Amino acid sequence: MPVPVPQQRSVPAAETSHGDLTLLVIEDDPAGTTITVPELSAAAGTRVRIRTARNLTEAARLLTDDVDCILLDLALPLAGGGSGPGTPTTDAGTAGGGPLPEPVSARAGELAALTHVLRIAPLHAVLALTAQDDTELAAEAVRVGAQDYLFRGDLDARVLSRAIRYAVERKRADIAQHQLTESRLRAQENARLERGLLPTPLLDGSGLSFAARYRPGRSRALLGGDFYDVVRTPDGTVHAMIGDVCGHGPDEAALGVELRIAWRALTLAGLCGDELLSTLQQVLEHERQSEEIFATLCTVDIAPDGRRAGLCLAGHPAPLLARHGLPARLLPYEDGGPALGLLPRARWPRRQVELGGTWSLMMYTDGLIEGRVGNGGSERLGQDGMVAMVNSRLEQGLAGEELLEAAVAEVRERHGSELTDDVAVLLLGRDPERIRRWGGSAPRSHPASVDRPPSPPVRAARAQRPPL
């Protein structure tokens, strides 16, 4: 007859009881072994309530949430317990304490009752009771999953009271360690997933340099609501995009990934400008959790000769252009349209801009310009402050990854603490002399460096410096 498996608590009893303990003794002849309640109450100031069961079926009925520890006689006959003699259980429980190892020694049959108890009580501490001269069986019981063992001849109130407390605390530690391991594995899996969702620029053959910096504002995350991408289409045009979904949670991060992937697919399919942004707005409207969610976007399509570009702004800050020998300046932003998701029939005009022969173009999200100036200051850095900061770094000779590193670090320093908003910055550059040195192409571009505060970057790749 199968033994019913009682519903287990989600938290071990040891975590909820304070002082008093309840012991379930499973033995064929409880009167021959059990220490009396008054004796245990006097031992080390701990009151131990005792329940007794003569077989596994009775034990299953008495195994309630307030039981802290089980004392199991390994000599317990299995009749009525649901398992045949010498036949260990094969579906060991996993709740809380992880998979329970099966007895594989020649004495597996003698441990069948223990294996059964471990299966029906995975969150309880278990003490094995055996004969004085059976040390090998006692050690095997601990290997299988018991927290400790006791010998019948040495059993008294003080030894039993101490063993119960030790077993309860060890079980708590085992469960905590198991939960910590599971948490770490989940975190590693999430990190691998998030890293896999970060973009890899497709710039081979363009002759342009690329560098990026990505810093999510969400704690212990690699992805935020900011997103970006860069691809080169077969006609030689380089398309770059950067955007920001309002909010900072995992839902916003997921929506940002969806918009980025949709943008890449639509771009490679030949869409650009207003047609592309209108389609992206439809994607946003279908995928967002509420009608209040919107996203800002900046797209740039650079002509194959690298001297001109088309610019579309959807509620997003204008990029920063630095030409060789001239200070950086913001590109025109008067013709921009609204953010995606705000107006159902919005339009986004495409503006033609001249880049020149040698240049660097910095695209960014508002996390870079909305940090406070000074510790606890009321002013924000703003676009004018960002332009001055970048020009100062350019005068120092910084470029590429070093320029982006210095810019993000200075914004954080001026803010006086960790930034709470996501920050994404990418830098594209063109240098004809450098292109000639590389035979008409540039070195392979790499994904952005990723910063997860307050830990050091978990993913970094060096990209080639722009010409400045």
XYZ file of C-alpha atoms in Angstrom:
468
model
C 0.000 0.000 0.000
C 1.632 3.315 -1.060
C 2.406 5.774 1.698
C 0.659 9.123 1.147
C 3.106 12.017 0.722
C 2.140 14.891 3.016
C 2.096 18.445 1.679
C 5.431 20.016 2.559
C 5.956 23.483 3.938
C 7.663 26.090 1.775
C 9.878 27.085 4.718
C 11.511 24.535 7.042
C 10.093 24.350 10.523
C 13.461 25.354 11.947
C 13.000 28.777 10.417
C 9.665 29.354 12.076
C 10.023 27.785 15.506
C 11.734 29.666 18.296
C 12.962 27.572 21.237
C 10.575 24.603 21.299
C 11.190 21.697 18.917
C 8.995 18.825 17.764
C 10.528 15.395 17.174
C 8.833 12.611 15.226
C 10.181 9.203 16.302
C 9.622 6.406 13.778
C 10.332 3.058 15.424
C 8.654 -0.314 15.639
C 8.768 -0.282 19.451
C 8.688 3.353 20.575
C 8.459 2.436 24.259
C 11.841 0.731 24.104
C 13.820 3.749 22.937
C 11.994 7.039 23.289
C 13.291 9.518 25.852
C 10.468 10.889 27.959
C 9.278 14.427 27.523
C 10.315 15.670 31.005
C 13.880 14.412 30.453
C 14.209 16.251 27.137
C 12.595 19.389 28.545
C 15.347 19.615 31.138
C 18.167 18.993 28.685
C 20.038 22.216 27.792
C 16.909 24.295 28.413
C 15.223 23.118 25.204
C 11.698 21.746 25.313
C 11.212 18.906 22.827
C 7.743 17.635 22.038
C 7.715 14.008 20.893
C 5.413 12.187 18.499
C 5.786 8.488 17.845
C 4.944 6.371 14.820
C 5.266 2.571 14.497
C 5.491 2.489 10.681
C 5.872 4.747 7.662
C 2.147 4.997 6.988
C 1.518 6.303 10.498
C 4.555 8.595 10.204
C 3.149 10.177 7.038
C -0.037 11.113 8.906
C 1.941 12.680 11.766
C 4.374 14.561 9.503
C 2.866 18.037 9.798
C 4.438 21.432 9.314
C 5.375 21.848 12.967
C 7.684 18.808 12.980
C 11.309 19.982 13.161
C 13.198 16.705 13.136
C 12.652 12.993 12.457
C 14.373 10.211 14.405
C 14.236 7.073 12.244
C 15.204 3.576 13.427
C 17.066 2.020 10.494
C 15.875 -1.407 11.659
C 12.267 -0.400 11.003
C 10.435 -3.130 9.043
C 8.988 -1.918 5.746
C 5.733 -3.858 6.005
C 2.911 -1.406 5.397
C 5.387 1.281 4.428
C 4.839 1.083 0.708
C 8.211 -0.465 -0.264
C 9.330 -4.039 -0.402
C 12.308 -5.217 1.682
C 15.549 -4.290 0.025
C 13.863 -2.051 -2.551
C 14.854 1.595 -2.250
C 12.602 4.318 -3.540
C 13.556 5.675 -6.923
C 11.766 9.032 -7.112
C 13.686 10.971 -4.510
C 12.220 14.383 -3.731
C 13.874 17.592 -4.829
C 11.890 20.294 -3.043
C 14.040 22.663 -1.052
C 16.950 20.335 -0.385
C 17.740 19.263 -3.955
C 17.878 15.759 -5.420
C 18.415 13.083 -2.818
C 21.112 10.505 -3.608
C 20.051 6.887 -3.856
C 21.729 4.186 -1.765
C 23.980 2.249 -4.105
C 25.932 0.089 -1.694
C 25.304 -3.554 -0.958
C 23.330 -2.404 2.107
C 20.791 -0.450 0.033
C 17.939 -2.574 1.360
C 18.754 -1.594 4.950
C 18.458 2.063 3.972
C 15.190 1.724 2.061
C 13.159 3.140 4.973
C 15.514 6.108 5.234
C 15.312 6.785 1.491
C 11.523 6.662 1.728
C 11.478 9.152 4.621
C 13.798 11.494 2.748
C 11.417 11.370 -0.196
C 8.270 12.216 1.761
C 10.020 14.761 4.040
C 12.606 16.615 1.900
C 12.494 19.741 4.091
C 12.839 18.037 7.482
C 16.000 17.224 9.382
C 16.501 13.459 9.776
C 18.462 11.548 12.430
C 19.297 7.870 11.821
C 19.163 5.492 14.790
C 21.155 2.269 14.541
C 22.954 -0.355 16.576
C 26.190 0.411 18.421
C 28.326 -1.920 16.307
C 26.962 -0.766 12.928
C 29.163 2.269 12.244
C 29.337 1.508 8.541
C 25.557 1.608 8.152
C 25.381 4.828 10.177
C 27.950 6.530 7.930
C 26.108 5.296 4.846
C 22.881 6.821 6.200
C 24.529 10.250 6.411
C 25.893 9.840 2.889
C 22.396 9.065 1.615
C 20.916 12.199 3.174
C 20.486 11.995 6.966
C 21.872 14.959 8.892
C 23.431 12.779 11.628
C 23.214 9.364 13.276
C 22.824 8.086 16.858
C 23.581 4.724 18.482
C 20.927 3.114 20.632
C 23.351 2.392 23.455
C 24.470 6.038 23.698
C 21.012 7.537 23.562
C 20.149 9.827 26.474
C 18.335 13.136 26.895
C 21.373 15.411 26.528
C 22.828 13.614 23.492
C 19.447 13.490 21.756
C 18.661 17.171 22.471
C 22.010 18.280 21.098
C 21.678 16.010 18.035
C 18.206 17.404 17.261
C 19.409 21.015 17.362
C 22.460 20.171 15.253
C 20.399 18.289 12.667
C 17.847 21.111 12.390
C 20.528 23.763 11.876
C 22.439 21.623 9.388
C 19.273 21.053 7.373
C 18.617 24.770 7.334
C 22.148 25.372 6.075
C 21.775 22.682 3.391
C 18.533 24.207 2.122
C 19.980 27.732 2.156
C 23.023 26.553 0.211
C 20.830 24.783 -2.318
C 18.665 27.872 -2.796
C 21.772 30.045 -3.169
C 23.166 27.702 -5.818
C 19.876 27.752 -7.711
C 19.796 31.554 -7.511
C 23.328 31.806 -8.881
C 22.516 29.455 -11.745
C 19.420 31.473 -12.634
C 21.448 34.690 -12.512
C 24.088 33.188 -14.802
C 21.432 32.006 -17.240
C 19.777 35.436 -17.222
C 23.125 37.123 -17.817
C 23.888 34.826 -20.755
C 20.435 35.535 -22.186
C 20.791 39.295 -21.812
C 24.290 39.307 -23.304
C 22.973 37.329 -26.261
C 20.346 40.037 -26.855
C 22.905 42.837 -27.091
C 23.569 43.874 -30.706
C 26.606 43.008 -32.797
C 27.211 45.798 -35.328
C 27.231 44.793 -39.014
C 29.737 47.227 -40.469
C 32.162 45.067 -42.459
C 33.273 46.863 -45.611
C 31.963 50.270 -44.538
C 35.305 51.818 -43.617
C 33.689 53.412 -40.545
C 34.933 52.990 -37.001
C 32.550 52.085 -34.199
C 32.569 52.260 -30.412
C 29.720 52.037 -27.904
C 29.055 52.166 -24.193
C 25.985 50.674 -22.536
C 25.061 51.050 -18.877
C 21.656 49.858 -17.579
C 20.198 51.789 -14.684
C 18.472 48.671 -13.342
C 20.475 46.980 -10.571
C 22.077 43.590 -11.364
C 20.993 43.788 -15.008
C 22.743 43.882 -18.365
C 19.811 45.262 -20.338
C 17.738 48.373 -19.810
C 15.097 50.240 -21.780
C 17.755 51.835 -24.005
C 18.628 50.115 -27.281
C 20.795 50.720 -30.344
C 22.001 49.013 -33.509
C 24.191 49.610 -36.565
C 23.987 47.742 -39.894
C 25.310 48.167 -43.434
C 22.939 47.329 -46.274
C 24.068 45.832 -49.615
C 24.013 49.249 -51.343
C 26.786 50.433 -48.977
C 24.583 52.646 -46.788
C 25.313 52.471 -43.051
C 22.213 52.709 -40.872
C 22.519 53.584 -37.178
C 19.794 53.796 -34.570
C 19.519 54.555 -30.859
C 16.331 54.620 -28.780
C 14.863 54.701 -25.302
C 11.704 53.042 -23.974
C 10.200 54.992 -21.080
C 10.705 53.157 -17.788
C 13.504 50.998 -16.402
C 12.053 47.549 -15.664
C 12.441 44.165 -17.369
C 9.288 44.751 -19.456
C 10.810 47.926 -20.900
C 14.089 46.111 -21.559
C 12.238 43.359 -23.423
C 10.310 45.922 -25.479
C 13.571 47.677 -26.355
C 14.996 44.401 -27.657
C 11.864 43.817 -29.755
C 12.099 47.289 -31.285
C 15.796 46.874 -32.036
C 15.297 43.527 -33.772
C 12.323 44.915 -35.696
C 14.393 47.931 -36.788
C 17.216 45.707 -38.067
C 14.808 43.470 -39.989
C 12.976 46.427 -41.532
C 16.232 48.172 -42.422
C 17.670 45.106 -44.110
C 14.352 44.808 -45.981
C 14.917 48.271 -47.469
C 12.730 50.533 -45.301
C 14.021 53.835 -43.910
C 12.826 57.228 -42.708
C 9.142 57.841 -42.116
C 8.027 54.468 -43.484
C 10.318 52.589 -41.118
C 9.328 54.665 -38.067
C 5.617 54.264 -38.833
C 6.050 50.494 -38.917
C 8.048 50.543 -35.683
C 5.238 52.501 -34.041
C 2.822 49.725 -35.009
C 5.170 47.178 -33.411
C 5.313 49.283 -30.249
C 1.549 49.667 -30.067
C 1.015 45.917 -30.349
C 3.772 44.887 -27.893
C 3.570 47.485 -25.104
C 1.915 46.652 -21.793
C -0.112 49.868 -21.613
C -0.994 52.806 -23.851
C 1.174 55.079 -21.701
C 4.377 53.395 -22.895
C 6.295 55.273 -25.590
C 9.791 55.211 -27.060
C 12.083 57.901 -28.418
C 14.271 57.138 -31.422
C 17.052 58.630 -33.506
C 17.998 57.110 -36.863
C 20.843 58.033 -39.175
C 21.525 56.598 -42.636
C 25.016 57.420 -43.888
C 25.589 57.476 -47.651
C 28.064 54.967 -49.133
C 30.633 57.737 -49.680
C 30.409 58.613 -45.958
C 29.997 62.356 -46.571
C 26.225 62.794 -46.149
C 23.514 61.353 -43.926
C 19.762 61.367 -43.492
C 18.536 62.138 -39.958
C 15.166 61.258 -38.374
C 14.274 62.178 -34.797
C 11.280 60.784 -32.912
C 11.288 62.752 -29.675
C 14.988 61.935 -29.210
C 18.004 64.204 -28.537
C 19.944 65.171 -31.661
C 23.325 63.517 -32.307
C 26.636 65.299 -31.777
C 28.876 65.849 -34.831
C 32.582 66.624 -34.562
C 34.517 67.419 -37.742
C 38.280 67.297 -37.989
C 39.762 70.480 -36.489
C 36.359 71.886 -35.435
C 34.508 71.732 -32.109
C 31.618 69.291 -31.720
C 28.094 70.601 -32.290
C 24.563 69.251 -32.190
C 22.889 68.376 -35.481
C 19.657 70.272 -36.292
C 16.650 68.989 -34.378
C 13.863 71.457 -35.292
C 12.297 69.090 -37.842
C 11.927 66.144 -35.487
C 8.667 64.267 -34.935
C 7.005 62.953 -31.728
C 8.090 59.890 -29.805
C 6.762 56.550 -31.020
C 3.452 55.613 -29.436
C 2.173 59.122 -28.722
C 0.261 60.058 -31.891
C -1.392 57.387 -34.059
C -0.845 59.151 -37.415
C 2.436 60.937 -36.716
C 5.038 61.650 -39.372
C 8.805 61.854 -39.044
C 10.537 64.007 -41.699
C 14.016 62.977 -42.853
C 16.584 65.753 -42.859
C 19.737 65.691 -45.000
C 22.935 66.685 -43.179
C 26.488 67.167 -44.438
C 29.117 65.217 -42.533
C 32.257 66.116 -44.458
C 35.340 64.031 -45.141
C 36.640 63.313 -41.629
C 34.167 63.241 -38.779
C 32.838 61.566 -35.630
C 29.135 61.205 -34.863
C 27.985 60.521 -31.299
C 24.459 59.221 -30.681
C 23.201 58.914 -27.097
C 20.160 58.487 -24.863
C 18.914 61.046 -22.341
C 20.523 59.160 -19.457
C 23.765 60.879 -20.458
C 22.347 64.427 -20.197
C 19.826 64.139 -17.358
C 22.305 63.443 -14.567
C 22.506 66.095 -11.850
C 25.433 68.511 -11.777
C 27.114 68.318 -8.389
C 26.290 66.099 -5.446
C 22.590 66.621 -4.798
C 22.477 69.544 -7.240
C 19.206 70.701 -8.776
C 20.616 71.423 -12.271
C 20.963 68.772 -14.952
C 23.936 68.444 -17.260
C 21.793 69.040 -20.353
C 22.866 69.023 -23.976
C 24.939 72.209 -23.690
C 26.850 70.758 -20.753
C 27.404 67.518 -22.656
C 28.750 69.371 -25.703
C 31.197 71.317 -23.517
C 32.249 68.120 -21.740
C 32.884 66.244 -25.004
C 34.825 69.173 -26.510
C 36.998 69.260 -23.415
C 37.795 65.560 -23.806
C 38.467 65.969 -27.530
C 40.987 68.713 -26.744
C 42.751 66.197 -24.514
C 43.136 63.909 -27.506
C 40.632 61.254 -26.388
C 38.763 59.279 -29.029
C 36.723 56.115 -29.538
C 36.260 53.846 -26.542
C 38.398 56.085 -24.329
C 36.235 59.099 -25.146
C 33.039 57.234 -24.276
C 34.539 55.812 -21.075
C 35.633 59.266 -19.964
C 32.275 60.857 -20.840
C 30.190 58.315 -18.903
C 32.604 58.434 -15.948
C 32.463 62.243 -15.822
C 28.671 62.282 -15.935
C 28.560 59.831 -13.027
C 31.165 61.853 -11.106
C 29.287 65.117 -11.586
C 26.066 63.417 -10.505
C 27.741 62.443 -7.246
C 26.323 58.901 -7.175
C 25.257 56.033 -9.420
C 22.986 57.083 -12.273
C 19.485 55.645 -12.021
C 18.637 56.049 -15.714
C 19.890 53.823 -18.521
C 22.774 55.201 -20.584
C 23.613 54.178 -24.146
C 26.196 55.973 -26.280
C 27.612 55.002 -29.661
C 30.296 56.684 -31.725
C 30.735 56.335 -35.483
C 33.709 57.849 -37.268
C 35.208 58.261 -40.722
C 38.845 58.934 -41.544
C 39.844 58.640 -45.239
C 43.523 58.240 -44.341
C 42.721 55.373 -42.026
C 40.553 53.764 -44.709
C 43.468 53.893 -47.148
C 45.737 52.266 -44.569
C 43.273 49.387 -44.268
C 42.857 48.966 -47.994
C 39.388 50.432 -48.275
C 37.870 48.744 -45.221
C 37.976 48.994 -41.454
C 38.777 46.389 -38.798
C 35.916 44.223 -37.625
C 33.522 46.023 -35.250
C 32.620 44.570 -31.881
C 29.685 44.768 -29.448
C 29.561 47.594 -26.960
C 31.218 47.595 -23.591
C 28.584 46.914 -20.955
C 28.644 48.366 -17.473
C 26.571 46.810 -14.664
C 26.813 49.066 -11.582
C 28.349 48.840 -9.071
C 30.256 45.840 -10.403
C 32.986 46.248 -13.041
C 31.994 45.725 -16.684
C 30.895 42.155 -17.361
C 31.358 42.393 -21.089
C 33.907 44.556 -22.878
C 35.308 44.583 -26.357
C 37.699 47.103 -27.827
C 36.545 48.837 -30.996
C 38.697 50.952 -33.300
C 39.129 54.621 -32.504
C 37.408 57.285 -34.597
C 39.662 59.777 -36.298
C 39.623 62.554 -33.700
